[in-house]
Each structure stands twice: as C-alpha cells, then as structure tokens.
Coordinates of C-alpha atoms (C1' of nucleotides) and ligand atoms in Angstrom, one line a residue:
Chain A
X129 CA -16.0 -38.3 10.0
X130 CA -13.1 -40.7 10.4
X131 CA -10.2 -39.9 12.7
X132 CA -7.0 -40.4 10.2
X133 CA -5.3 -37.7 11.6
X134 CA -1.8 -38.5 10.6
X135 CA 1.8 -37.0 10.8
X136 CA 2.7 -34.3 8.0
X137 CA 3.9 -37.0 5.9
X138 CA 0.3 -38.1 5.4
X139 CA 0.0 -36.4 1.8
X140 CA 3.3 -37.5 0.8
X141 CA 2.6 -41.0 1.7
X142 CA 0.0 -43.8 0.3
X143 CA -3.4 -43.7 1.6
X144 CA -7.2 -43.8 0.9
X145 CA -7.6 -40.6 -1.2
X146 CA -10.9 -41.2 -1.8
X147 CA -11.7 -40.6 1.2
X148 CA -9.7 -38.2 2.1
X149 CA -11.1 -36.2 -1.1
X150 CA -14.8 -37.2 0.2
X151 CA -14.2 -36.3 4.2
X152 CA -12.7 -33.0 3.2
X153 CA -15.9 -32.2 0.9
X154 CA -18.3 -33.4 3.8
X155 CA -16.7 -31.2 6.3
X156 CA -16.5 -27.8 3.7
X157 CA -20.9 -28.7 3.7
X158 CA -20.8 -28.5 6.9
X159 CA -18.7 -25.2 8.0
X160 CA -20.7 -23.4 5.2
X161 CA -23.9 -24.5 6.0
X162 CA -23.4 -23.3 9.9
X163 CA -21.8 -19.7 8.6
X164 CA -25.0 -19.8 5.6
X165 CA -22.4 -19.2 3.1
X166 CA -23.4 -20.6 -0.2
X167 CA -21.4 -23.8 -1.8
X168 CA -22.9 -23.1 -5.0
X169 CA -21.9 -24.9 -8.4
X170 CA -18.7 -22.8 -9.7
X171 CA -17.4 -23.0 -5.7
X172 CA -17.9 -26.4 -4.8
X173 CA -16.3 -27.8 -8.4
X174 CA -13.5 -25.3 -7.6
X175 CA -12.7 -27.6 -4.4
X176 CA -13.3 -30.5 -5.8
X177 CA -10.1 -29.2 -8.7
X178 CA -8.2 -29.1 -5.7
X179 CA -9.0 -31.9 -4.0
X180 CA -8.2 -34.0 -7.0
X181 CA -4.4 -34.2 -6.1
X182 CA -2.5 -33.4 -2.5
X183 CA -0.8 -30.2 -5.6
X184 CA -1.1 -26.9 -5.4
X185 CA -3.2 -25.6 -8.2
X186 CA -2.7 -22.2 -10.2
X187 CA -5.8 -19.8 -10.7
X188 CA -5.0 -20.3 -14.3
X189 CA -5.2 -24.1 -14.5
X190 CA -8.2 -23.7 -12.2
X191 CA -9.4 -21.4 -14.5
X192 CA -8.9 -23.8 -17.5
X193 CA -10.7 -26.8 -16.4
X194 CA -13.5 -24.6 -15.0
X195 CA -14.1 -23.3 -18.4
X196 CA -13.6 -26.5 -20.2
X197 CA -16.7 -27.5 -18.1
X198 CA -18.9 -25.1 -19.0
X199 CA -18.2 -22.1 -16.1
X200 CA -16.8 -18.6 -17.0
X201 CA -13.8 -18.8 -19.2
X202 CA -12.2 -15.1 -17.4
X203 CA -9.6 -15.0 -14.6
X204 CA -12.0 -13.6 -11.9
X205 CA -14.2 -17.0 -12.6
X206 CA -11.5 -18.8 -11.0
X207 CA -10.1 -16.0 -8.7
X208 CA -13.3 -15.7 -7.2
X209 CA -14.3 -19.2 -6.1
X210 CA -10.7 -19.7 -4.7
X211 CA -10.8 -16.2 -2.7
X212 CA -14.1 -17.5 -1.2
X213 CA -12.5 -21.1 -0.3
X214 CA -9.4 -19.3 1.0
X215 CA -11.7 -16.7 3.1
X216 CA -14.0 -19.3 4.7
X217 CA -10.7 -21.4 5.6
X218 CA -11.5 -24.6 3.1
X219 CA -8.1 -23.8 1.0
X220 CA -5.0 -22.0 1.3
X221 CA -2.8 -19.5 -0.8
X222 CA 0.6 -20.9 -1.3
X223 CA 2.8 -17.5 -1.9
X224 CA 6.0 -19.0 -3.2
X225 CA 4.1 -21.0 -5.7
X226 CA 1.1 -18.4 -7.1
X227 CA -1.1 -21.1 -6.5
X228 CA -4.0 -22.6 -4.3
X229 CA -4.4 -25.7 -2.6
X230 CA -7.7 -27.3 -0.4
X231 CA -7.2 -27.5 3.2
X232 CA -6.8 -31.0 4.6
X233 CA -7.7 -29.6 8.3
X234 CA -10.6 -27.9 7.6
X235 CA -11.8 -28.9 10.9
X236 CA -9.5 -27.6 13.3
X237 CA -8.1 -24.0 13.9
X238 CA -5.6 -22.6 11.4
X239 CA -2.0 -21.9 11.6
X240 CA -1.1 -24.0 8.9
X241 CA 2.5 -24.4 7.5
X242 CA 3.6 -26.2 4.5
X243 CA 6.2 -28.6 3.3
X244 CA 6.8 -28.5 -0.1
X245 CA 8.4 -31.2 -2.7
X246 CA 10.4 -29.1 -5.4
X247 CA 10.5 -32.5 -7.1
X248 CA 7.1 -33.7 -7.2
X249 CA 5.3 -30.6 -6.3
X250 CA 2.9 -32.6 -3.7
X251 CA 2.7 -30.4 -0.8
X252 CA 1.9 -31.6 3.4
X253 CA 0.2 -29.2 5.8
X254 CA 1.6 -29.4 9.2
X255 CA 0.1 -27.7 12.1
X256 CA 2.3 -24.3 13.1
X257 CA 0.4 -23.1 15.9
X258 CA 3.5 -23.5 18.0
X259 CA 5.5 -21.9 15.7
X260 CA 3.2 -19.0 15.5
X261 CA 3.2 -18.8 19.3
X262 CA 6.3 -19.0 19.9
X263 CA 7.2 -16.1 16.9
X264 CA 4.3 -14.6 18.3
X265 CA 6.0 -13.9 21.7
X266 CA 9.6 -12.7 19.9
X267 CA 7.1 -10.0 18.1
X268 CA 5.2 -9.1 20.8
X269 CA 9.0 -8.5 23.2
X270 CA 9.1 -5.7 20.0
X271 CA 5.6 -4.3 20.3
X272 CA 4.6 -6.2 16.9
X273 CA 1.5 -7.9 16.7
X274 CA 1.1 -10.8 14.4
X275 CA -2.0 -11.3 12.8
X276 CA -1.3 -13.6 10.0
X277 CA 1.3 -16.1 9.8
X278 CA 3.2 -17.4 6.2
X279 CA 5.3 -20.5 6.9
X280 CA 6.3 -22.2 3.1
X281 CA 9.5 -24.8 3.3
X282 CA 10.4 -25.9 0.2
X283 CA 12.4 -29.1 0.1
X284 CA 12.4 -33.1 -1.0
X285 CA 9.6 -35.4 0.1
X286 CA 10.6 -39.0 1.4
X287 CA 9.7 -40.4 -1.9
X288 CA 11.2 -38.3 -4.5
X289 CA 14.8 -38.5 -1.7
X290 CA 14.7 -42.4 -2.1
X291 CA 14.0 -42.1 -5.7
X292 CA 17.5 -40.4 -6.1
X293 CA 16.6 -37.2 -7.0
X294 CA 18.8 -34.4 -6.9
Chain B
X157 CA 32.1 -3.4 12.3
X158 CA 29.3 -1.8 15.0
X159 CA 27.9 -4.4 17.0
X160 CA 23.9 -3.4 17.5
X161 CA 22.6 -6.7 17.6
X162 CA 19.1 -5.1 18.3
X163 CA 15.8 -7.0 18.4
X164 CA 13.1 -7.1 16.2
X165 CA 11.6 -4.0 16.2
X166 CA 15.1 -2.5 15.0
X167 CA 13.8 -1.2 12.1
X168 CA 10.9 -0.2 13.6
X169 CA 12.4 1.5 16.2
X170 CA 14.1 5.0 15.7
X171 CA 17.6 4.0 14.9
X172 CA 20.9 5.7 13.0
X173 CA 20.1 4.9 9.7
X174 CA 23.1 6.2 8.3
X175 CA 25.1 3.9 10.0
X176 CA 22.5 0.6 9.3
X177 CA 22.8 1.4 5.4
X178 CA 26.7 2.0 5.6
X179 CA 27.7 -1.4 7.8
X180 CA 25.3 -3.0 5.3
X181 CA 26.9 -1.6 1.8
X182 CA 30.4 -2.2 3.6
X183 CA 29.5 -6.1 5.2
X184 CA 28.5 -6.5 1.1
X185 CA 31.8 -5.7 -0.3
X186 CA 33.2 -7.5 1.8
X187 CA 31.0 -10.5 1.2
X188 CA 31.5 -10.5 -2.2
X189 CA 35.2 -9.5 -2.5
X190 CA 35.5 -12.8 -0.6
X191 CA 33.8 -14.9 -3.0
X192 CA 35.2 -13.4 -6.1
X193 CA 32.0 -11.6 -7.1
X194 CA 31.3 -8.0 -8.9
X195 CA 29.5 -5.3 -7.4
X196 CA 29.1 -3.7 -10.3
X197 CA 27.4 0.1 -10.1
X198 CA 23.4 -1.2 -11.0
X199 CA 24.4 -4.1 -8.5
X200 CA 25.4 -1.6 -5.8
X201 CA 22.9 1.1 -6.3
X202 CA 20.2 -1.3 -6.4
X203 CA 21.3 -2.4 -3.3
X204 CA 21.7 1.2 -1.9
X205 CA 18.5 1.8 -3.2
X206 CA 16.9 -1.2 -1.0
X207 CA 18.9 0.3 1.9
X208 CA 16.8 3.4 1.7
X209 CA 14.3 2.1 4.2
X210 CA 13.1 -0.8 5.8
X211 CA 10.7 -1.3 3.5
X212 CA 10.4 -3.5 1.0
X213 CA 10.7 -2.6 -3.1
X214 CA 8.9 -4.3 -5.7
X215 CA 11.1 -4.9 -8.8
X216 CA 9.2 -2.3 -11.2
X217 CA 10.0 0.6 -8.6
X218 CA 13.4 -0.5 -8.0
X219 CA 13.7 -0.2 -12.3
X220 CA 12.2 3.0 -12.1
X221 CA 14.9 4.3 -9.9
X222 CA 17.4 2.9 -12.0
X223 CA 16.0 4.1 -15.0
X224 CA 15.9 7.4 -14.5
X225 CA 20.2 7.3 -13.3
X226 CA 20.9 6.4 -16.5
X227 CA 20.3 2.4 -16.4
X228 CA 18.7 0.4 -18.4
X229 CA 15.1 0.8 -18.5
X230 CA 13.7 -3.2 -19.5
X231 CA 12.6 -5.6 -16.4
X232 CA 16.0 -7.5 -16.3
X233 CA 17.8 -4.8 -16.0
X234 CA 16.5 -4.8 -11.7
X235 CA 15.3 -8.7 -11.4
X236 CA 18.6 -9.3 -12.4
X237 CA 20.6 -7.0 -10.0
X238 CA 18.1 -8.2 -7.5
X239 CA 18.7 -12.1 -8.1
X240 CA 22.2 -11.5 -7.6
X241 CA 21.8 -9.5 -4.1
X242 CA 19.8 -12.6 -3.3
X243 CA 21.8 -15.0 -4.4
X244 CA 24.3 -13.9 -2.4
X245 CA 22.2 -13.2 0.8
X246 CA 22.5 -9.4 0.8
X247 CA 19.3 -9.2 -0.1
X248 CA 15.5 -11.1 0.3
X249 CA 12.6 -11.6 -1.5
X250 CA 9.4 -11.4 0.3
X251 CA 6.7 -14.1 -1.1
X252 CA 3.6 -12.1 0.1
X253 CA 4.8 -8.5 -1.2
X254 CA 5.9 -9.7 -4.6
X255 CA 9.4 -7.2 -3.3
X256 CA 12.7 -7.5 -2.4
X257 CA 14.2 -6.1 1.0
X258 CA 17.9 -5.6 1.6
X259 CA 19.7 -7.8 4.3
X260 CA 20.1 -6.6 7.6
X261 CA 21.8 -9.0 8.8
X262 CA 24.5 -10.1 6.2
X263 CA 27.2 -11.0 8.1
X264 CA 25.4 -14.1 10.2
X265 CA 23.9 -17.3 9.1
X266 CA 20.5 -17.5 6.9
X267 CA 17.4 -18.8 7.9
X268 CA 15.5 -15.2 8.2
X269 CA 11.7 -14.4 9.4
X270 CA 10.1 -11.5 8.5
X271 CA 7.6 -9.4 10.6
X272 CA 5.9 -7.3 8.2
X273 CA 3.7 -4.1 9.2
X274 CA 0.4 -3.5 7.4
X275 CA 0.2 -0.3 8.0
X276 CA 3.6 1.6 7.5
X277 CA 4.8 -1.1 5.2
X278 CA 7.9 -1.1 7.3
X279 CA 9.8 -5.1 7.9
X280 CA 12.0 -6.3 10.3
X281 CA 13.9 -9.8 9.9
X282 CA 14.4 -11.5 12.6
X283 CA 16.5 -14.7 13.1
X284 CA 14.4 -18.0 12.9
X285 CA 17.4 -20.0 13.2
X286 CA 15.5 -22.2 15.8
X287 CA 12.2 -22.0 13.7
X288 CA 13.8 -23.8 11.1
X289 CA 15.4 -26.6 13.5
X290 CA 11.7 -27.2 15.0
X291 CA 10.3 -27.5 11.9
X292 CA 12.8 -29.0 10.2
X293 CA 12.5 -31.9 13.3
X294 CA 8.9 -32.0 12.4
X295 CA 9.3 -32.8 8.9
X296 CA 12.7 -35.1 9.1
X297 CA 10.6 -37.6 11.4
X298 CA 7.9 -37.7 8.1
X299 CA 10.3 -38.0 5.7
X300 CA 10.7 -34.5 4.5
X301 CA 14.1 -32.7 4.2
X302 CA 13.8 -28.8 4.4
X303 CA 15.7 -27.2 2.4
X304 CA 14.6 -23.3 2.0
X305 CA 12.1 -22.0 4.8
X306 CA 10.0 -19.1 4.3
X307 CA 8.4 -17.3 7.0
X308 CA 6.7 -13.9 6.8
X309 CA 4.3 -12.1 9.4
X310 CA 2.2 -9.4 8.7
X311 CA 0.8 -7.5 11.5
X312 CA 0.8 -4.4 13.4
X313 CA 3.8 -2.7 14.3
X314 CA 4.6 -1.1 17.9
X315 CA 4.3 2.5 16.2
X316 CA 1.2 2.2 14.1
X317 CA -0.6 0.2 16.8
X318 CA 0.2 3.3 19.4
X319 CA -1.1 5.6 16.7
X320 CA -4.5 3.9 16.9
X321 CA -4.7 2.2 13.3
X322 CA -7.1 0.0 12.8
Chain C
dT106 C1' 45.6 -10.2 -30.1
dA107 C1' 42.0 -13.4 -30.2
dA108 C1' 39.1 -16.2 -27.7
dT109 C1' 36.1 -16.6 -23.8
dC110 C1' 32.9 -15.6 -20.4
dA111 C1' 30.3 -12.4 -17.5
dA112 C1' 27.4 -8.5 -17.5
dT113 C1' 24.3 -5.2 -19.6
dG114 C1' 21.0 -3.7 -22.7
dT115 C1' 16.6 -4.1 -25.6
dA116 C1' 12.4 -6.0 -27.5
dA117 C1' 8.9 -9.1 -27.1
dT118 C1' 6.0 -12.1 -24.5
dA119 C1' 4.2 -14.7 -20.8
dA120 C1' 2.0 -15.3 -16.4
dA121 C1' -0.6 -13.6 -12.5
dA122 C1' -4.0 -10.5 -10.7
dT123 C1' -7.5 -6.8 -10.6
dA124 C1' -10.9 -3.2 -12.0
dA125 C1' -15.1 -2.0 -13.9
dC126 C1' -19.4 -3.0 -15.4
dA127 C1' -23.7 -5.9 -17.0
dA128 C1' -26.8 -9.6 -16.2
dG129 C1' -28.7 -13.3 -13.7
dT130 C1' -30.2 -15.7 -9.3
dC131 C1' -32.3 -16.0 -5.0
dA132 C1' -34.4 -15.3 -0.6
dA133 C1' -37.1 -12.0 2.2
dC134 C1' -40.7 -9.1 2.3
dC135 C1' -45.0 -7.1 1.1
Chain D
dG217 C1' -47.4 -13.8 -6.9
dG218 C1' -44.5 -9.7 -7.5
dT219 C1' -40.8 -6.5 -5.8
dT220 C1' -36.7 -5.2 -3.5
dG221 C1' -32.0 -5.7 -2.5
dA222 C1' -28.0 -8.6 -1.7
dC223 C1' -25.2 -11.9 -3.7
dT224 C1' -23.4 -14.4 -7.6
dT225 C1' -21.8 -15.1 -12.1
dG226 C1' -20.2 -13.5 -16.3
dT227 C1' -17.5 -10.5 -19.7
dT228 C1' -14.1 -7.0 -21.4
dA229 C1' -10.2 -4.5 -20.5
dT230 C1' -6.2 -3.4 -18.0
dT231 C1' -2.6 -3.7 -14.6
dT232 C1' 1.1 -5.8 -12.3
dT233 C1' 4.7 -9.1 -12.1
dA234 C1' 8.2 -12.0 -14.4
dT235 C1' 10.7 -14.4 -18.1
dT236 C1' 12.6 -15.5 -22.8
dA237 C1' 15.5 -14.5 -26.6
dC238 C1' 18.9 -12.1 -28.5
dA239 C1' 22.4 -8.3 -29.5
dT240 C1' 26.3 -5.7 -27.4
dT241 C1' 29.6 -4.4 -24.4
dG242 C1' 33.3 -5.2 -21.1
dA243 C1' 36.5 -7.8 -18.5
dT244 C1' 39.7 -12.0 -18.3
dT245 C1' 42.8 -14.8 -20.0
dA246 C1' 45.3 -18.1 -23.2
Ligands
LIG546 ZN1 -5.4 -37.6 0.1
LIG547 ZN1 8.2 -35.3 -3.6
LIG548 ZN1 18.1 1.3 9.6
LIG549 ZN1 4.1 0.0 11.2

DNA sequence: TAATCAATGTAATAAAATAACAAGTCAACC
DNA sequence: GGTTGACTTGTTATTTTATTACATTGATTA
C-alpha cells in the first residue's frame, strides 16, 4: 500500500504506472471482499481496461476489447461491469465524455472532480470535497440539498501546453 | 432591465415568470444585436420554448415542438438552434440530462453551476465564478489550465423535500 | 445581377444506452 | 448430494441521443 499520494498533476505527469495499475487493483480486492461483492472475471478485466491508461474509456471500446477476449460481444456486457465498478466506487462516469474511467482514490471518500486534457485526453482526479462543501452550503441557504456532485474541467494538461498545442 | 438578483432557489421559488422569460428573450436580442448575430424565428422560439420553465429540454422534445409549428422536423433542425443559444451563452447544456436549459443569467459573466432537482426536474444556476478560481488555482499549481468548467448538482429541492419525497 | 455566405431543410447513419428475456453459476440450506 | 433462490452472464431487439452529407433557400454584397 504505498503512500504516493500526489498533486492532481500526478496522471499527467511521469511515474511508476505499474504500480499505480497494481495498487489500484489490490485496493478494488479489498473494498469488495469487505462489502462480499463479487470481482468476478468479466468485472475485474473491465478494471483492468481502465487501468491500462490514466483515459477515459467508452462502454463501446470497453465493449470491444471485452469481446475480442472471449466475454459477451452486446452493450449490456460492458455496461454492466462498468455500472458495478461505478456503484461500488472503483470507477467514475465522466458525463461530458460518455465514457468511464477507474478511480485512482479508491481508498478515500469520494467527491472527485476532474481535469481534463482536450488534447491528449489523459484525465487527473483531484479531490473536490471542498468544493462540494462549500456549494453545499450556497444550496442549502436555498433549501437545496445536494446529494451528488458533477465537477468536469476541460482544459490543456502541462505537457500537451509546452508541446505548443493550440 | 429588473434587477432580481435572487439566490439559488429562484427558480425554485415561486417567482413572476412572465417577467423572468421576457428580461431573458429581451437581454438575448440584445446580446446578439451587439455581436451581429440572427435571431432568426426557430432560433428565437427555441429559445422561448426553453424559457417555458426551469427545466431542462432534451433536444428531441425541443424538435417535437418545433415540428409541429411548422419547422423542420430532422434532428439538426433543434441541435442546431440549440448550439447557437449556447454558443452565445443564452443558453446551457446540462452533461448529466443529455438537455439544454435557457440562461438565466445572460447578461453577467459565465462560469455557471447548476443545482438540479430529482424530483420535480426543476434547475437553478447559480454563479460559480469563485468555484472556478479555486479550482482553477488547484490545477494551475499542477500544470493544468482550465479552460471550460462543468459543474452540476442533483439533489433535493426546498419544495420536494417539504413535500416528503423520498 | 451575379457571386457569396449563412441558414434551413431532408435523408441517412452513427453512437450511446436500455429493455426484455433465457441460461448458467454459485452459495446456503435441507 | 440435491434443491432453492439470488446473482451473474449472455443474447436479441429497441430506444435515445447525436452527427454526417447534401440540397435548397434566403440574405448580403461586389
Ligand atoms: Zn498511473
Ligand atoms: Zn494533455
Ligand atoms: Zn422564472
Ligand atoms: Zn424539486
């Protein structure tokens, strides 16, 4: 369980992805085994798709490669096993992109919020539980209760600014 | 030019309508006259037609609408009306509705959050303004330049949480 | 007027997501 | 071991959302 907890640039940046891919698989055991929810075949393969790249991953490309291994070949193959991942807080739905992506804080509580590359489509989760408090308190001065919180930025990563990119 | 700068829960709250939909159609003309753009009559219904409510409308019920005054009755006919409000800020799409909500705040700067009720469907948009300058901090010190922000909250609204919904 | 560009319209298709149902797997229980 | 019942996987079919390509109309301007 190493500590590498790093600033949101940590996906954009170089590091030991290995690792991260095989830290991020440990810990998804874990949390399932403590809730007996089932990592079966089709689910854990599904997380290991996304783990491949710090990407978001459509269900259809998920879909594709889980069928080209042998798995169901129909959208709710792939639908499913994200859904699950999603529900048991081991990947995340990324609305302005239709697509999926694992969790890199599986560990800790969730209020995630993403930075997006338009360029190189790599994608950082930053923790947002501030930001979620703080909109929190706005709502709640209006009677609105937040229960779940979308926070998507779209933008250029370090890399892809340097690299002269539009 | 009424000034009712109200909070959030505007929309939520009991309001004069009439008025909220005729600052908003008039703040658009002038908007556009200013920038040399047409609001042509499937440009302006469709935005009267997102004015209805403070709800949002999915593309394929907007075209409906449209359809039966007369319009064009093929899907381009409203994503395209519907780009343009965008485009020009008098109107936003919401990532987690696959919809489209008309401005409310047209005349002031853009960096707009959206508290969205599960219930009654009803949205307000509040200003983020200073959500964006956290966040945008947050990134800038990891590399990554913001430059669209999307932030939507679903939850309970005052009204639907008084009338016991689950 | 002719050329040009923006705007509208249609047909066709692509992309994303879900509904409905059949069959297989697995653990708990008898 | 066999049976029940919940969960999981699979398929077919359909729905919902969005875009591409191209023809036509309408305004603008040289
Ligand atoms: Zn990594
Ligand atoms: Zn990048
Ligand atoms: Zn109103
Ligand atoms: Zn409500």
């Amino acid at each position: 369980m190493t500590q590498e907890r790093t600033g949101a640039g940590a996906a954009f940046a170089p590091h030991d992805h290995q690792r991260c891919q095989a830290d991020a698989l440990q810990v998804a055991e874990q949390r399932l085994a403590a809730k007996k929810a089932r990592l079966t075949p089709v689910r854990r393969r599904t997380l290991e798709l996304l783990l491949e790249s710090h990407r978001a991953m459509g269900a259809y490309e998920v879909l594709e490669r889980l069928a080209a291994e042998g798995y169901g070949s129909q959208p709710p193959v792939a639908y499913r096993a994200l859904e699950f991942l999603v529900q048991h807080g081991l990947a995340h739905r990324l609305q302005r992109l239709n697509a999926f992506a694992a969790c890199l804080h599986p560990e800790c509580e969730h209020a995630p919020a993403f930075l997006i590359c338009r360029v190189c489509s790599k994608l950082a989760e930053v923790p947002a539980g501030y930001l979620q408090d703080e909109l929190g308190e706005l709502s709640q001065d209006n009677g609105f209760t937040i229960e779940r919180l979308t926070v998507e930025a779209v933008g250029l990563c370090a890399g892809c600014a340097k690299a002269g990119a539009a």
